[in-house]
């Protein structure tokens, strides 16, 4: 049967909307309240508590742990200090992205890798001949994201960690009311925030402690709908939505390289050898055929389209995840994979795969919108991501 | 006399014969189907052997019924209703089980319980097999060309085939070659470590053949399963409401609607051949029926060695047909049950009873079952594929009662000492005893038991040696080798005499593809 997460004894009763969805074989709350709006604003203006336990988690340890990970991921793991976290994709032999996640160095020879899809077999296959132990710890480690401007204050009250010293993408072991946890300054919202990792058996105690400490700061449990809007604002990709993993793609054209996903900054070609390197060297020389970019759909254009029907612009009430054509001079040159109205930016934004010659910042394009059952093209501009990047994220 | 003359006479009212008749009638031909039994369907029949309980006597699931046949003959309008058969549970000797469910996440969780590695590999394996099935699928709806012929039509067809394979690319071509040459056990060993998973998957590679999971060439048949999946979107896979007989009846109804005439209890004694051409058929009753062309839906052995005088055929062709491998290897047990069986590994009523139960705990189990058969015994602990049709379609049994269909392999046609009533019952007992290890209450709930041995299938259903596919689906008997080169494009050495049964390409299962392709070939000639 589908599983519930270790936080379910708390999240279950809290979910008034009874609005559950699937996530990696678990059920996850889409929203706790009947609409997700308050949950979204908690992320941006107070603090939100988000159960992210379904993430696949792998423990990689042993003398060759670093070597294995350096062989698999595109980032240079040698540069990852103990207590540091790296975001990284990993590729197949053709340099096409299989998955992406965060890599935490918990000790000299101890790492934890998160993933959107199962990767145990891929890691083990690549570990042939190496002195390394790889375990799937998805079920035994629960994780909760505490995100938002008040998240630091809450965690300061709830834990014994020195959070003022904890920089962006760093982690620290800590205790939350006697419960041993790992706190990493990471998240999927592009805001100030933390993720707290805990033994599944102590998950409920952690939840209770965070909720109690957060109460004066407006802590709000938030579901996937709120998270989805904020991750688009942060320009963060979602596996199976913004790209198709190379090992599951039915067509060659559905695969993407890190360069095509605008993740070139994660590709350490200087590294000796890693899966996909030869193809990526060649692609860097040649230049990628397409780029994943931010699109901002112009309000004036939407107004014009809807005015034809005597309506004000109608906007999506939740983030969408469908393939939407993008045009240049009426010719399709790409497709958007997710989009949302950003309540914080007051802009309609989307992530889109665009052919290289149409991907320059500022390029004027058009995205399909359906108004009164009719297909229209709204003007859109290529913009930089993250769409939303507050200073507090790194401060 | 004129009233008795047809454009085409079809020998055998099995599903392929009916499909051929429907397509011929659809083209405006005057067609007559002759069926020996009192009902149409051949091996795809539903019969009420025990009052109130309907058995899909032989063939029991629909996996490869061609979507174009469903569409072109409008079978839905003629009563075809395919219900989903969603899961497969393999009980294990240690009291555990391995299940595959309709839901992807649920299956992944379940496989993960046995092997995290396999859970992951299963998805990738599925993607590869989907690709390969998609690559091979066009061949299923293609008339096999003669590779030795220089005729423009054959050359065109061969060229098309060559281009098709060249277009696959090495990432598909190499796995395809492996699939064509390896044993299913070896092929699956490259992917998985869970014995029950490998055994249950490889079982589909040996169904209907006299081969074991470690016999080379059995991997190819794994593809057939995934081909069903490609068409799965159209629900061409599942259980026919009313049993498999309702598939035959839907096709028969379509054929009649198109003007075909169907006569039951009309057993054909021989094909009338005049001046080297088929001119009609003679019935057991002595009646003669004239037709411009004759097409046989019965198996190649029966067709060419039973219905035709030997001196009408080239001797090398007769030899080839004699060599055509048609060894029966399976039996069937149908049960009427007073209540639901209880699985020791999953007690009580649950969704698992709406799917298949596979007795295939390990490759070794299957191979040992095969060992028995190699030396002339039926398997003491056979491979079994079990469904409870009444759980999917309650109308198959009286309310609260159930029917169980048990496909059993191996049961060799050439049993030491030959099959007789005592042997049949002993075989039935071995099946029930083995199954009772997994379903402890089984013996208490049996109201009626029907056991079919390969001899029964030969005698009652006209299947030579009891082979359910009219000839084994092994590599040397497929495509332009089926049933005997060069007579693989539905023509025969006798003019105006055609073949349309499962013994021709692509054969096997309730696909109807042979019947359709044969009819289209005949129409080109007519």
Short mmCIF file of C-alpha atoms in Angstrom, two decimals, chain B residues 51 61 102 148 150 156 171 189 195 241 286 294 316 365-366 384 410 473 479 485 502 507:
data_model
loop_
_atom_site.label_atom_id
_atom_site.label_comp_id
_atom_site.label_asym_id
_atom_site.label_seq_id
_atom_site.Cartn_x
_atom_site.Cartn_y
_atom_site.Cartn_z
CA UNK B 51 -24.64 -26.41 -13.63
CA UNK B 61 -7.20 -14.61 -20.73
CA UNK B 102 -1.70 -2.28 -11.25
CA UNK B 148 14.91 -16.56 -50.66
CA UNK B 150 13.46 -12.42 -55.70
CA UNK B 156 10.11 -4.82 -50.95
CA UNK B 171 20.96 0.55 -27.98
CA UNK B 189 19.49 -12.77 -14.47
CA UNK B 195 13.99 -15.51 -7.65
CA UNK B 241 -16.73 -10.68 -19.59
CA UNK B 286 -20.98 -37.13 -46.79
CA UNK B 294 -10.93 -23.04 -48.94
CA UNK B 316 9.31 -32.28 -48.84
CA UNK B 365 11.16 -24.82 -9.32
CA UNK B 366 10.21 -24.25 -12.97
CA UNK B 384 0.47 -22.84 -12.50
CA UNK B 410 4.17 -29.27 -17.68
CA UNK B 473 6.29 -20.45 -30.40
CA UNK B 479 7.71 -15.48 -38.88
CA UNK B 485 9.03 -22.21 -45.48
CA UNK B 502 -2.47 -20.00 -35.02
CA UNK B 507 0.26 -17.21 -34.04
#
